[in-house]
Amino acid sequence: MIRHLGVKFVYFNPEQSDVSPLPANQPQAEVKKGDALDLEAQKLWQEKQKRIEKLSAYRRRVIQCEKEFERSLARMRSVMTKIRNRPADAVGEAKQLIDDIVEKLMCDDNVTLHLMNGKNEFEDIYFHSLNVAVIAMMIGRAKGYSAEQLKALSFAALFHDMGKIKIPTAILRKQTPLSEPESNYLKLHTKYGLDMANQIEDFPESAKTVIAQHHELRDGSGYPEGLKGDEIDELAQVIIVANAFDNLCHTPIASEQKIPYTALSHLYKNCKHLYKEENLNILIKFMGVFPPGTVVQLSNNMVGLVISVNASHLLFPNVLVYDPAVPRTQAPIIDLASKDIKIVNAIHPSKLPEKIKEYLNPRSRISYFFDSDE
């Protein structure tokens, strides 16, 4: 009767009532339970959407970084093409390239190092020079170098192997150990590079020094002068470490090539006496325990490829994982910083089953580029 009056609620005094209150209406409880389930489902859906958007944003970042890398590589190719006949143009283009990269590097404290696709095995000098420049800049940045110091460092890195233009391709790409005469011929690239630099007007003196010294070692066993310790120029000592790491990953002799994880381990365990310790420690620190390009086994038994490492989360890289249920172009990417998953160990690509190797596509040419998390 009260319902028919349109009254929404009433007051009552239980002490004046003769009958106990009726039990709660069961259908109402079911409705409330259903609402709770709907809310939980909505929450899960929202979390899933956030993960999808985060992954999509990361993929967009990688694509943009790849484009920046390809543009820089094309500019580097143009520089090296012009260095013989139009050296002034080559130097000018190199300086502009460096200005652009250094500006990008200095714009944010939070930098991510990405693995890039190296597509042409016959352009090693371009990949190598740009890679050494990127690695050297990361070391210089960690050392607190100013923008001008970073520009001097990266210019020298781009041209450190310029003298190899005069070394026969048969020696540079020989896939068996060099004979003693061949090895001695290859060592002349430091002299050839310095001769070329001396013929170029306004070529920076700091870069000339690096060209001459980038194979010197702190124990005096390097060449061409056998310099020791701090007799070696400061910028040269940074580039020497970056050059050594990249050379370990890309020696022409396939059996001697090391994956990034093994290359870092080799430098730390066997070569600390050859390089300035500060520079080597910085290299190891910003590359992380498992550098980009390393195939890894995860604690959930999945296998993946480390594709990037962030300076703020060195122990938690992004890993592209093998999942046969997902197309390779849409392979899952796990951010270990947001998952209760750890890397157990590194795996050499040659140990992978063929289907996993094809899926992950571990690079034979390990190239790096960076972006900021601005």
PDB file of C-alpha atoms in Angstrom, residues 53-323:
ATOM      1  CA  GLU A  53      48.376   1.614 -25.411  1.00  0.00           C
ATOM      2  CA  LYS A  54      51.728   1.484 -23.592  1.00  0.00           C
ATOM      3  CA  LEU A  55      52.952  -1.201 -25.995  1.00  0.00           C
ATOM      4  CA  SER A  56      51.632   0.744 -28.992  1.00  0.00           C
ATOM      5  CA  ALA A  57      53.364   3.897 -27.755  1.00  0.00           C
ATOM      6  CA  TYR A  58      56.612   1.950 -27.323  1.00  0.00           C
ATOM      7  CA  ARG A  59      56.348   0.521 -30.851  1.00  0.00           C
ATOM      8  CA  ARG A  60      55.782   4.031 -32.212  1.00  0.00           C
ATOM      9  CA  ARG A  61      58.899   5.206 -30.357  1.00  0.00           C
ATOM     10  CA  VAL A  62      60.961   2.385 -31.838  1.00  0.00           C
ATOM     11  CA  ILE A  63      59.710   3.115 -35.362  1.00  0.00           C
ATOM     12  CA  GLN A  64      60.572   6.798 -34.938  1.00  0.00           C
ATOM     13  CA  CYS A  65      64.000   5.906 -33.544  1.00  0.00           C
ATOM     14  CA  GLU A  66      64.589   3.573 -36.519  1.00  0.00           C
ATOM     15  CA  LYS A  67      63.761   6.434 -38.890  1.00  0.00           C
ATOM     16  CA  GLU A  68      66.170   8.764 -37.082  1.00  0.00           C
ATOM     17  CA  PHE A  69      68.857   6.086 -37.252  1.00  0.00           C
ATOM     18  CA  GLU A  70      68.307   5.495 -40.982  1.00  0.00           C
ATOM     19  CA  ARG A  71      68.469   9.232 -41.667  1.00  0.00           C
ATOM     20  CA  SER A  72      71.687   9.544 -39.659  1.00  0.00           C
ATOM     21  CA  LEU A  73      73.161   6.544 -41.462  1.00  0.00           C
ATOM     22  CA  ALA A  74      72.288   8.050 -44.852  1.00  0.00           C
ATOM     23  CA  ARG A  75      73.935  11.317 -43.826  1.00  0.00           C
ATOM     24  CA  MET A  76      77.001   9.391 -42.643  1.00  0.00           C
ATOM     25  CA  ARG A  77      77.137   7.609 -46.009  1.00  0.00           C
ATOM     26  CA  SER A  78      77.025  10.985 -47.767  1.00  0.00           C
ATOM     27  CA  VAL A  79      79.863  12.302 -45.591  1.00  0.00           C
ATOM     28  CA  MET A  80      82.149   9.368 -46.368  1.00  0.00           C
ATOM     29  CA  THR A  81      81.329   9.532 -50.074  1.00  0.00           C
ATOM     30  CA  LYS A  82      82.401  13.190 -50.216  1.00  0.00           C
ATOM     31  CA  ILE A  83      85.455  12.966 -47.958  1.00  0.00           C
ATOM     32  CA  ARG A  84      87.883  12.306 -50.861  1.00  0.00           C
ATOM     33  CA  ASN A  85      86.774  14.845 -53.462  1.00  0.00           C
ATOM     34  CA  ARG A  86      84.682  17.356 -51.513  1.00  0.00           C
ATOM     35  CA  PRO A  87      86.221  17.278 -48.027  1.00  0.00           C
ATOM     36  CA  ALA A  88      84.956  20.702 -46.945  1.00  0.00           C
ATOM     37  CA  ASP A  89      81.371  19.660 -47.721  1.00  0.00           C
ATOM     38  CA  ALA A  90      81.921  16.376 -45.887  1.00  0.00           C
ATOM     39  CA  VAL A  91      83.162  18.131 -42.747  1.00  0.00           C
ATOM     40  CA  GLY A  92      80.279  20.598 -42.834  1.00  0.00           C
ATOM     41  CA  GLU A  93      77.696  17.828 -43.183  1.00  0.00           C
ATOM     42  CA  ALA A  94      79.328  15.830 -40.397  1.00  0.00           C
ATOM     43  CA  LYS A  95      79.204  18.808 -38.040  1.00  0.00           C
ATOM     44  CA  GLN A  96      75.504  19.354 -38.796  1.00  0.00           C
ATOM     45  CA  LEU A  97      74.758  15.671 -38.200  1.00  0.00           C
ATOM     46  CA  ILE A  98      76.590  15.824 -34.883  1.00  0.00           C
ATOM     47  CA  ASP A  99      74.823  19.022 -33.819  1.00  0.00           C
ATOM     48  CA  ASP A 100      71.464  17.315 -34.381  1.00  0.00           C
ATOM     49  CA  ILE A 101      72.404  14.139 -32.492  1.00  0.00           C
ATOM     50  CA  VAL A 102      73.980  15.959 -29.542  1.00  0.00           C
ATOM     51  CA  GLU A 103      70.967  18.253 -29.224  1.00  0.00           C
ATOM     52  CA  LYS A 104      68.747  15.172 -29.021  1.00  0.00           C
ATOM     53  CA  LEU A 105      71.035  13.537 -26.467  1.00  0.00           C
ATOM     54  CA  MET A 106      71.173  16.592 -24.207  1.00  0.00           C
ATOM     55  CA  CYS A 107      67.446  17.392 -24.221  1.00  0.00           C
ATOM     56  CA  ASP A 108      66.456  14.877 -21.537  1.00  0.00           C
ATOM     57  CA  ASP A 109      68.060  13.103 -18.579  1.00  0.00           C
ATOM     58  CA  ASN A 110      66.145   9.877 -19.236  1.00  0.00           C
ATOM     59  CA  VAL A 111      67.618   8.215 -22.328  1.00  0.00           C
ATOM     60  CA  THR A 112      66.790   4.801 -23.783  1.00  0.00           C
ATOM     61  CA  LEU A 113      69.291   2.867 -25.910  1.00  0.00           C
ATOM     62  CA  HIS A 114      67.590   0.880 -28.696  1.00  0.00           C
ATOM     63  CA  LEU A 115      68.704  -1.993 -30.899  1.00  0.00           C
ATOM     64  CA  MET A 116      68.496  -0.996 -34.569  1.00  0.00           C
ATOM     65  CA  ASN A 117      68.197  -3.031 -37.747  1.00  0.00           C
ATOM     66  CA  GLY A 118      71.498  -3.250 -39.618  1.00  0.00           C
ATOM     67  CA  LYS A 119      70.425  -4.102 -43.154  1.00  0.00           C
ATOM     68  CA  ASN A 120      73.506  -3.974 -45.394  1.00  0.00           C
ATOM     69  CA  GLU A 121      76.519  -6.042 -44.419  1.00  0.00           C
ATOM     70  CA  PHE A 122      78.653  -4.313 -47.074  1.00  0.00           C
ATOM     71  CA  GLU A 123      78.375  -0.898 -45.421  1.00  0.00           C
ATOM     72  CA  ASP A 124      80.274  -1.837 -42.294  1.00  0.00           C
ATOM     73  CA  ILE A 125      82.320   1.365 -42.176  1.00  0.00           C
ATOM     74  CA  TYR A 126      79.163   3.500 -41.961  1.00  0.00           C
ATOM     75  CA  PHE A 127      77.498   1.334 -39.336  1.00  0.00           C
ATOM     76  CA  HIS A 128      80.714   1.034 -37.352  1.00  0.00           C
ATOM     77  CA  SER A 129      81.520   4.744 -37.369  1.00  0.00           C
ATOM     78  CA  LEU A 130      77.997   5.764 -36.351  1.00  0.00           C
ATOM     79  CA  ASN A 131      77.830   3.025 -33.718  1.00  0.00           C
ATOM     80  CA  VAL A 132      81.143   4.054 -32.161  1.00  0.00           C
ATOM     81  CA  ALA A 133      79.957   7.672 -32.154  1.00  0.00           C
ATOM     82  CA  VAL A 134      76.693   6.768 -30.373  1.00  0.00           C
ATOM     83  CA  ILE A 135      78.453   4.613 -27.761  1.00  0.00           C
ATOM     84  CA  ALA A 136      81.172   7.225 -27.213  1.00  0.00           C
ATOM     85  CA  MET A 137      78.541   9.942 -26.760  1.00  0.00           C
ATOM     86  CA  MET A 138      76.748   7.853 -24.149  1.00  0.00           C
ATOM     87  CA  ILE A 139      80.037   7.466 -22.256  1.00  0.00           C
ATOM     88  CA  GLY A 140      80.823  11.173 -22.596  1.00  0.00           C
ATOM     89  CA  ARG A 141      77.350  12.129 -21.413  1.00  0.00           C
ATOM     90  CA  ALA A 142      77.764   9.965 -18.311  1.00  0.00           C
ATOM     91  CA  LYS A 143      81.142  11.627 -17.659  1.00  0.00           C
ATOM     92  CA  GLY A 144      79.417  15.005 -17.603  1.00  0.00           C
ATOM     93  CA  TYR A 145      80.780  16.325 -20.887  1.00  0.00           C
ATOM     94  CA  SER A 146      79.374  19.625 -22.118  1.00  0.00           C
ATOM     95  CA  ALA A 147      77.583  19.860 -25.468  1.00  0.00           C
ATOM     96  CA  GLU A 148      80.771  21.201 -27.086  1.00  0.00           C
ATOM     97  CA  GLN A 149      82.859  18.356 -25.665  1.00  0.00           C
ATOM     98  CA  LEU A 150      80.309  15.830 -26.924  1.00  0.00           C
ATOM     99  CA  LYS A 151      80.442  17.393 -30.382  1.00  0.00           C
ATOM    100  CA  ALA A 152      84.240  17.144 -30.462  1.00  0.00           C
ATOM    101  CA  LEU A 153      84.048  13.544 -29.233  1.00  0.00           C
ATOM    102  CA  SER A 154      81.425  12.439 -31.742  1.00  0.00           C
ATOM    103  CA  PHE A 155      83.113  14.195 -34.682  1.00  0.00           C
ATOM    104  CA  ALA A 156      86.317  12.325 -33.892  1.00  0.00           C
ATOM    105  CA  ALA A 157      84.369   9.063 -33.573  1.00  0.00           C
ATOM    106  CA  LEU A 158      82.737   9.489 -36.979  1.00  0.00           C
ATOM    107  CA  PHE A 159      86.136   9.921 -38.652  1.00  0.00           C
ATOM    108  CA  HIS A 160      88.336   7.657 -36.501  1.00  0.00           C
ATOM    109  CA  ASP A 161      88.513   4.937 -39.187  1.00  0.00           C
ATOM    110  CA  MET A 162      88.656   7.288 -42.175  1.00  0.00           C
ATOM    111  CA  GLY A 163      92.004   5.813 -43.233  1.00  0.00           C
ATOM    112  CA  LYS A 164      90.368   2.440 -43.951  1.00  0.00           C
ATOM    113  CA  ILE A 165      89.139   3.954 -47.205  1.00  0.00           C
ATOM    114  CA  LYS A 166      92.674   3.301 -48.478  1.00  0.00           C
ATOM    115  CA  ILE A 167      92.848  -0.300 -47.227  1.00  0.00           C
ATOM    116  CA  PRO A 168      91.887  -3.026 -49.762  1.00  0.00           C
ATOM    117  CA  THR A 169      88.424  -4.480 -49.223  1.00  0.00           C
ATOM    118  CA  ALA A 170      89.914  -7.977 -49.413  1.00  0.00           C
ATOM    119  CA  ILE A 171      91.792  -7.258 -46.177  1.00  0.00           C
ATOM    120  CA  LEU A 172      88.947  -5.457 -44.403  1.00  0.00           C
ATOM    121  CA  ARG A 173      86.459  -8.277 -45.038  1.00  0.00           C
ATOM    122  CA  LYS A 174      88.768 -11.264 -44.911  1.00  0.00           C
ATOM    123  CA  GLN A 175      87.000 -14.031 -42.979  1.00  0.00           C
ATOM    124  CA  THR A 176      90.159 -15.861 -41.920  1.00  0.00           C
ATOM    125  CA  PRO A 177      93.054 -14.568 -39.776  1.00  0.00           C
ATOM    126  CA  LEU A 178      95.212 -11.940 -41.484  1.00  0.00           C
ATOM    127  CA  SER A 179      98.775 -12.779 -42.408  1.00  0.00           C
ATOM    128  CA  GLU A 180     101.492 -10.653 -40.803  1.00  0.00           C
ATOM    129  CA  PRO A 181     101.923  -8.474 -43.932  1.00  0.00           C
ATOM    130  CA  GLU A 182      98.135  -8.002 -44.146  1.00  0.00           C
ATOM    131  CA  SER A 183      97.935  -7.114 -40.460  1.00  0.00           C
ATOM    132  CA  ASN A 184     100.732  -4.563 -40.852  1.00  0.00           C
ATOM    133  CA  TYR A 185      98.959  -3.089 -43.873  1.00  0.00           C
ATOM    134  CA  LEU A 186      95.711  -2.748 -41.908  1.00  0.00           C
ATOM    135  CA  LYS A 187      97.537  -0.946 -39.094  1.00  0.00           C
ATOM    136  CA  LEU A 188      98.515   1.752 -41.587  1.00  0.00           C
ATOM    137  CA  HIS A 189      94.930   3.029 -41.581  1.00  0.00           C
ATOM    138  CA  THR A 190      95.774   5.301 -38.633  1.00  0.00           C
ATOM    139  CA  LYS A 191      98.562   6.923 -40.687  1.00  0.00           C
ATOM    140  CA  TYR A 192      96.411   7.140 -43.811  1.00  0.00           C
ATOM    141  CA  GLY A 193      93.577   8.704 -41.835  1.00  0.00           C
ATOM    142  CA  LEU A 194      95.854  11.324 -40.291  1.00  0.00           C
ATOM    143  CA  ASP A 195      97.349  12.121 -43.715  1.00  0.00           C
ATOM    144  CA  MET A 196      93.851  12.657 -45.111  1.00  0.00           C
ATOM    145  CA  ALA A 197      92.812  14.823 -42.155  1.00  0.00           C
ATOM    146  CA  ASN A 198      95.907  17.001 -42.554  1.00  0.00           C
ATOM    147  CA  GLN A 199      94.861  17.738 -46.137  1.00  0.00           C
ATOM    148  CA  ILE A 200      91.419  19.015 -45.079  1.00  0.00           C
ATOM    149  CA  GLU A 201      91.146  22.666 -44.148  1.00  0.00           C
ATOM    150  CA  ASP A 202      89.644  23.343 -40.703  1.00  0.00           C
ATOM    151  CA  PHE A 203      89.668  19.659 -39.733  1.00  0.00           C
ATOM    152  CA  PRO A 204      89.621  19.721 -35.890  1.00  0.00           C
ATOM    153  CA  GLU A 205      92.941  18.985 -34.189  1.00  0.00           C
ATOM    154  CA  SER A 206      91.147  16.955 -31.516  1.00  0.00           C
ATOM    155  CA  ALA A 207      89.823  14.601 -34.211  1.00  0.00           C
ATOM    156  CA  LYS A 208      93.286  14.271 -35.774  1.00  0.00           C
ATOM    157  CA  THR A 209      94.631  13.133 -32.406  1.00  0.00           C
ATOM    158  CA  VAL A 210      91.909  10.495 -32.087  1.00  0.00           C
ATOM    159  CA  ILE A 211      92.524   9.218 -35.622  1.00  0.00           C
ATOM    160  CA  ALA A 212      96.195   8.749 -34.739  1.00  0.00           C
ATOM    161  CA  GLN A 213      95.632   7.213 -31.291  1.00  0.00           C
ATOM    162  CA  HIS A 214      92.444   5.121 -31.411  1.00  0.00           C
ATOM    163  CA  HIS A 215      94.407   1.846 -31.325  1.00  0.00           C
ATOM    164  CA  GLU A 216      96.718   2.810 -28.461  1.00  0.00           C
ATOM    165  CA  LEU A 217      96.307   0.889 -25.180  1.00  0.00           C
ATOM    166  CA  ARG A 218      97.084   1.937 -21.625  1.00  0.00           C
ATOM    167  CA  ASP A 219      99.683  -0.805 -21.077  1.00  0.00           C
ATOM    168  CA  GLY A 220     101.698   0.361 -24.096  1.00  0.00           C
ATOM    169  CA  SER A 221     100.832  -2.641 -26.278  1.00  0.00           C
ATOM    170  CA  GLY A 222      98.824  -0.624 -28.800  1.00  0.00           C
ATOM    171  CA  TYR A 223      99.884   1.055 -32.021  1.00  0.00           C
ATOM    172  CA  PRO A 224     101.272   3.057 -33.742  1.00  0.00           C
ATOM    173  CA  GLU A 225     103.303   4.773 -30.978  1.00  0.00           C
ATOM    174  CA  GLY A 226     102.913   2.374 -28.038  1.00  0.00           C
ATOM    175  CA  LEU A 227     101.651   5.168 -25.775  1.00  0.00           C
ATOM    176  CA  LYS A 228     100.908   4.361 -22.127  1.00  0.00           C
ATOM    177  CA  GLY A 229      98.317   5.501 -19.596  1.00  0.00           C
ATOM    178  CA  ASP A 230      97.428   9.168 -19.775  1.00  0.00           C
ATOM    179  CA  GLU A 231      99.902   9.752 -22.586  1.00  0.00           C
ATOM    180  CA  ILE A 232      96.813   8.833 -24.598  1.00  0.00           C
ATOM    181  CA  ASP A 233      94.437  11.723 -25.298  1.00  0.00           C
ATOM    182  CA  GLU A 234      91.279  11.875 -23.137  1.00  0.00           C
ATOM    183  CA  LEU A 235      88.815  11.800 -26.053  1.00  0.00           C
ATOM    184  CA  ALA A 236      90.810   9.018 -27.681  1.00  0.00           C
ATOM    185  CA  GLN A 237      90.511   6.918 -24.508  1.00  0.00           C
ATOM    186  CA  VAL A 238      86.710   7.144 -24.664  1.00  0.00           C
ATOM    187  CA  ILE A 239      86.603   6.191 -28.338  1.00  0.00           C
ATOM    188  CA  ILE A 240      89.108   3.361 -27.813  1.00  0.00           C
ATOM    189  CA  VAL A 241      86.657   1.612 -25.456  1.00  0.00           C
ATOM    190  CA  ALA A 242      83.662   2.166 -27.748  1.00  0.00           C
ATOM    191  CA  ASN A 243      85.691   0.949 -30.726  1.00  0.00           C
ATOM    192  CA  ALA A 244      86.860  -2.167 -28.889  1.00  0.00           C
ATOM    193  CA  PHE A 245      83.303  -3.153 -27.931  1.00  0.00           C
ATOM    194  CA  ASP A 246      81.954  -2.726 -31.460  1.00  0.00           C
ATOM    195  CA  ASN A 247      84.906  -4.589 -32.982  1.00  0.00           C
ATOM    196  CA  LEU A 248      84.363  -7.559 -30.655  1.00  0.00           C
ATOM    197  CA  CYS A 249      80.756  -7.804 -31.840  1.00  0.00           C
ATOM    198  CA  HIS A 250      81.618  -7.447 -35.543  1.00  0.00           C
ATOM    199  CA  THR A 251      84.904  -9.103 -36.382  1.00  0.00           C
ATOM    200  CA  PRO A 252      84.867 -10.483 -39.971  1.00  0.00           C
ATOM    201  CA  ILE A 253      85.807 -13.919 -38.604  1.00  0.00           C
ATOM    202  CA  ALA A 254      82.416 -15.374 -37.670  1.00  0.00           C
ATOM    203  CA  SER A 255      83.785 -17.788 -35.071  1.00  0.00           C
ATOM    204  CA  GLU A 256      85.338 -14.876 -33.151  1.00  0.00           C
ATOM    205  CA  GLN A 257      82.246 -12.655 -33.072  1.00  0.00           C
ATOM    206  CA  LYS A 258      80.820 -12.119 -29.600  1.00  0.00           C
ATOM    207  CA  ILE A 259      77.274 -11.324 -28.577  1.00  0.00           C
ATOM    208  CA  PRO A 260      77.031  -7.989 -26.691  1.00  0.00           C
ATOM    209  CA  TYR A 261      76.716  -9.720 -23.301  1.00  0.00           C
ATOM    210  CA  THR A 262      79.867 -11.775 -23.923  1.00  0.00           C
ATOM    211  CA  ALA A 263      81.741  -8.795 -25.387  1.00  0.00           C
ATOM    212  CA  LEU A 264      81.160  -6.739 -22.230  1.00  0.00           C
ATOM    213  CA  SER A 265      82.129  -9.677 -20.036  1.00  0.00           C
ATOM    214  CA  HIS A 266      85.319 -10.198 -22.051  1.00  0.00           C
ATOM    215  CA  LEU A 267      86.313  -6.536 -21.763  1.00  0.00           C
ATOM    216  CA  TYR A 268      85.717  -6.515 -18.010  1.00  0.00           C
ATOM    217  CA  LYS A 269      87.403  -9.830 -17.188  1.00  0.00           C
ATOM    218  CA  ASN A 270      90.323  -9.786 -19.601  1.00  0.00           C
ATOM    219  CA  CYS A 271      90.996  -6.224 -20.734  1.00  0.00           C
ATOM    220  CA  LYS A 272      90.672  -3.870 -17.761  1.00  0.00           C
ATOM    221  CA  HIS A 273      94.396  -3.141 -17.925  1.00  0.00           C
ATOM    222  CA  LEU A 274      94.069  -1.947 -21.531  1.00  0.00           C
ATOM    223  CA  TYR A 275      91.447   0.763 -21.071  1.00  0.00           C
ATOM    224  CA  LYS A 276      90.699   3.600 -18.706  1.00  0.00           C
ATOM    225  CA  GLU A 277      88.710   1.945 -15.926  1.00  0.00           C
ATOM    226  CA  GLU A 278      86.212   4.790 -15.594  1.00  0.00           C
ATOM    227  CA  ASN A 279      85.279   4.585 -19.269  1.00  0.00           C
ATOM    228  CA  LEU A 280      84.940   0.810 -19.222  1.00  0.00           C
ATOM    229  CA  ASN A 281      82.765   0.901 -16.100  1.00  0.00           C
ATOM    230  CA  ILE A 282      80.485   3.518 -17.661  1.00  0.00           C
ATOM    231  CA  LEU A 283      80.127   1.422 -20.826  1.00  0.00           C
ATOM    232  CA  ILE A 284      79.126  -1.623 -18.787  1.00  0.00           C
ATOM    233  CA  LYS A 285      76.752   0.408 -16.637  1.00  0.00           C
ATOM    234  CA  PHE A 286      74.706   2.078 -19.375  1.00  0.00           C
ATOM    235  CA  MET A 287      74.612  -1.051 -21.550  1.00  0.00           C
ATOM    236  CA  GLY A 288      73.153  -2.986 -18.639  1.00  0.00           C
ATOM    237  CA  VAL A 289      73.942  -6.558 -17.662  1.00  0.00           C
ATOM    238  CA  PHE A 290      72.244  -7.797 -20.831  1.00  0.00           C
ATOM    239  CA  PRO A 291      72.792  -5.186 -23.586  1.00  0.00           C
ATOM    240  CA  PRO A 292      70.354  -4.693 -26.466  1.00  0.00           C
ATOM    241  CA  GLY A 293      70.932  -7.398 -29.059  1.00  0.00           C
ATOM    242  CA  THR A 294      71.347 -10.175 -26.481  1.00  0.00           C
ATOM    243  CA  VAL A 295      69.119 -13.267 -26.704  1.00  0.00           C
ATOM    244  CA  VAL A 296      67.975 -14.230 -23.205  1.00  0.00           C
ATOM    245  CA  GLN A 297      66.187 -16.954 -21.259  1.00  0.00           C
ATOM    246  CA  LEU A 298      63.512 -15.567 -18.918  1.00  0.00           C
ATOM    247  CA  SER A 299      62.443 -16.900 -15.533  1.00  0.00           C
ATOM    248  CA  ASN A 300      59.055 -17.908 -17.004  1.00  0.00           C
ATOM    249  CA  ASN A 301      60.945 -20.141 -19.493  1.00  0.00           C
ATOM    250  CA  MET A 302      60.262 -17.853 -22.446  1.00  0.00           C
ATOM    251  CA  VAL A 303      63.067 -16.878 -24.828  1.00  0.00           C
ATOM    252  CA  GLY A 304      63.444 -13.303 -26.007  1.00  0.00           C
ATOM    253  CA  LEU A 305      65.663 -10.629 -27.528  1.00  0.00           C
ATOM    254  CA  VAL A 306      66.670  -7.571 -25.496  1.00  0.00           C
ATOM    255  CA  ILE A 307      65.703  -4.623 -27.702  1.00  0.00           C
ATOM    256  CA  SER A 308      66.225  -1.607 -25.446  1.00  0.00           C
ATOM    257  CA  VAL A 309      67.544  -0.544 -22.062  1.00  0.00           C
ATOM    258  CA  ASN A 310      66.660   2.615 -20.160  1.00  0.00           C
ATOM    259  CA  ALA A 311      69.305   4.519 -18.220  1.00  0.00           C
ATOM    260  CA  SER A 312      66.995   4.638 -15.187  1.00  0.00           C
ATOM    261  CA  HIS A 313      66.107   0.907 -15.224  1.00  0.00           C
ATOM    262  CA  LEU A 314      69.277  -0.894 -16.281  1.00  0.00           C
ATOM    263  CA  LEU A 315      68.242  -4.224 -14.754  1.00  0.00           C
ATOM    264  CA  PHE A 316      64.834  -4.177 -16.443  1.00  0.00           C
ATOM    265  CA  PRO A 317      65.182  -3.934 -20.233  1.00  0.00           C
ATOM    266  CA  ASN A 318      62.443  -4.351 -22.815  1.00  0.00           C
ATOM    267  CA  VAL A 319      62.437  -7.871 -24.251  1.00  0.00           C
ATOM    268  CA  LEU A 320      60.774  -9.064 -27.451  1.00  0.00           C
ATOM    269  CA  VAL A 321      59.648 -12.626 -26.693  1.00  0.00           C
ATOM    270  CA  TYR A 322      59.040 -15.690 -28.830  1.00  0.00           C
ATOM    271  CA  ASP A 323      55.361 -16.649 -28.905  1.00  0.00           C
TER     272      ASP A 323
END
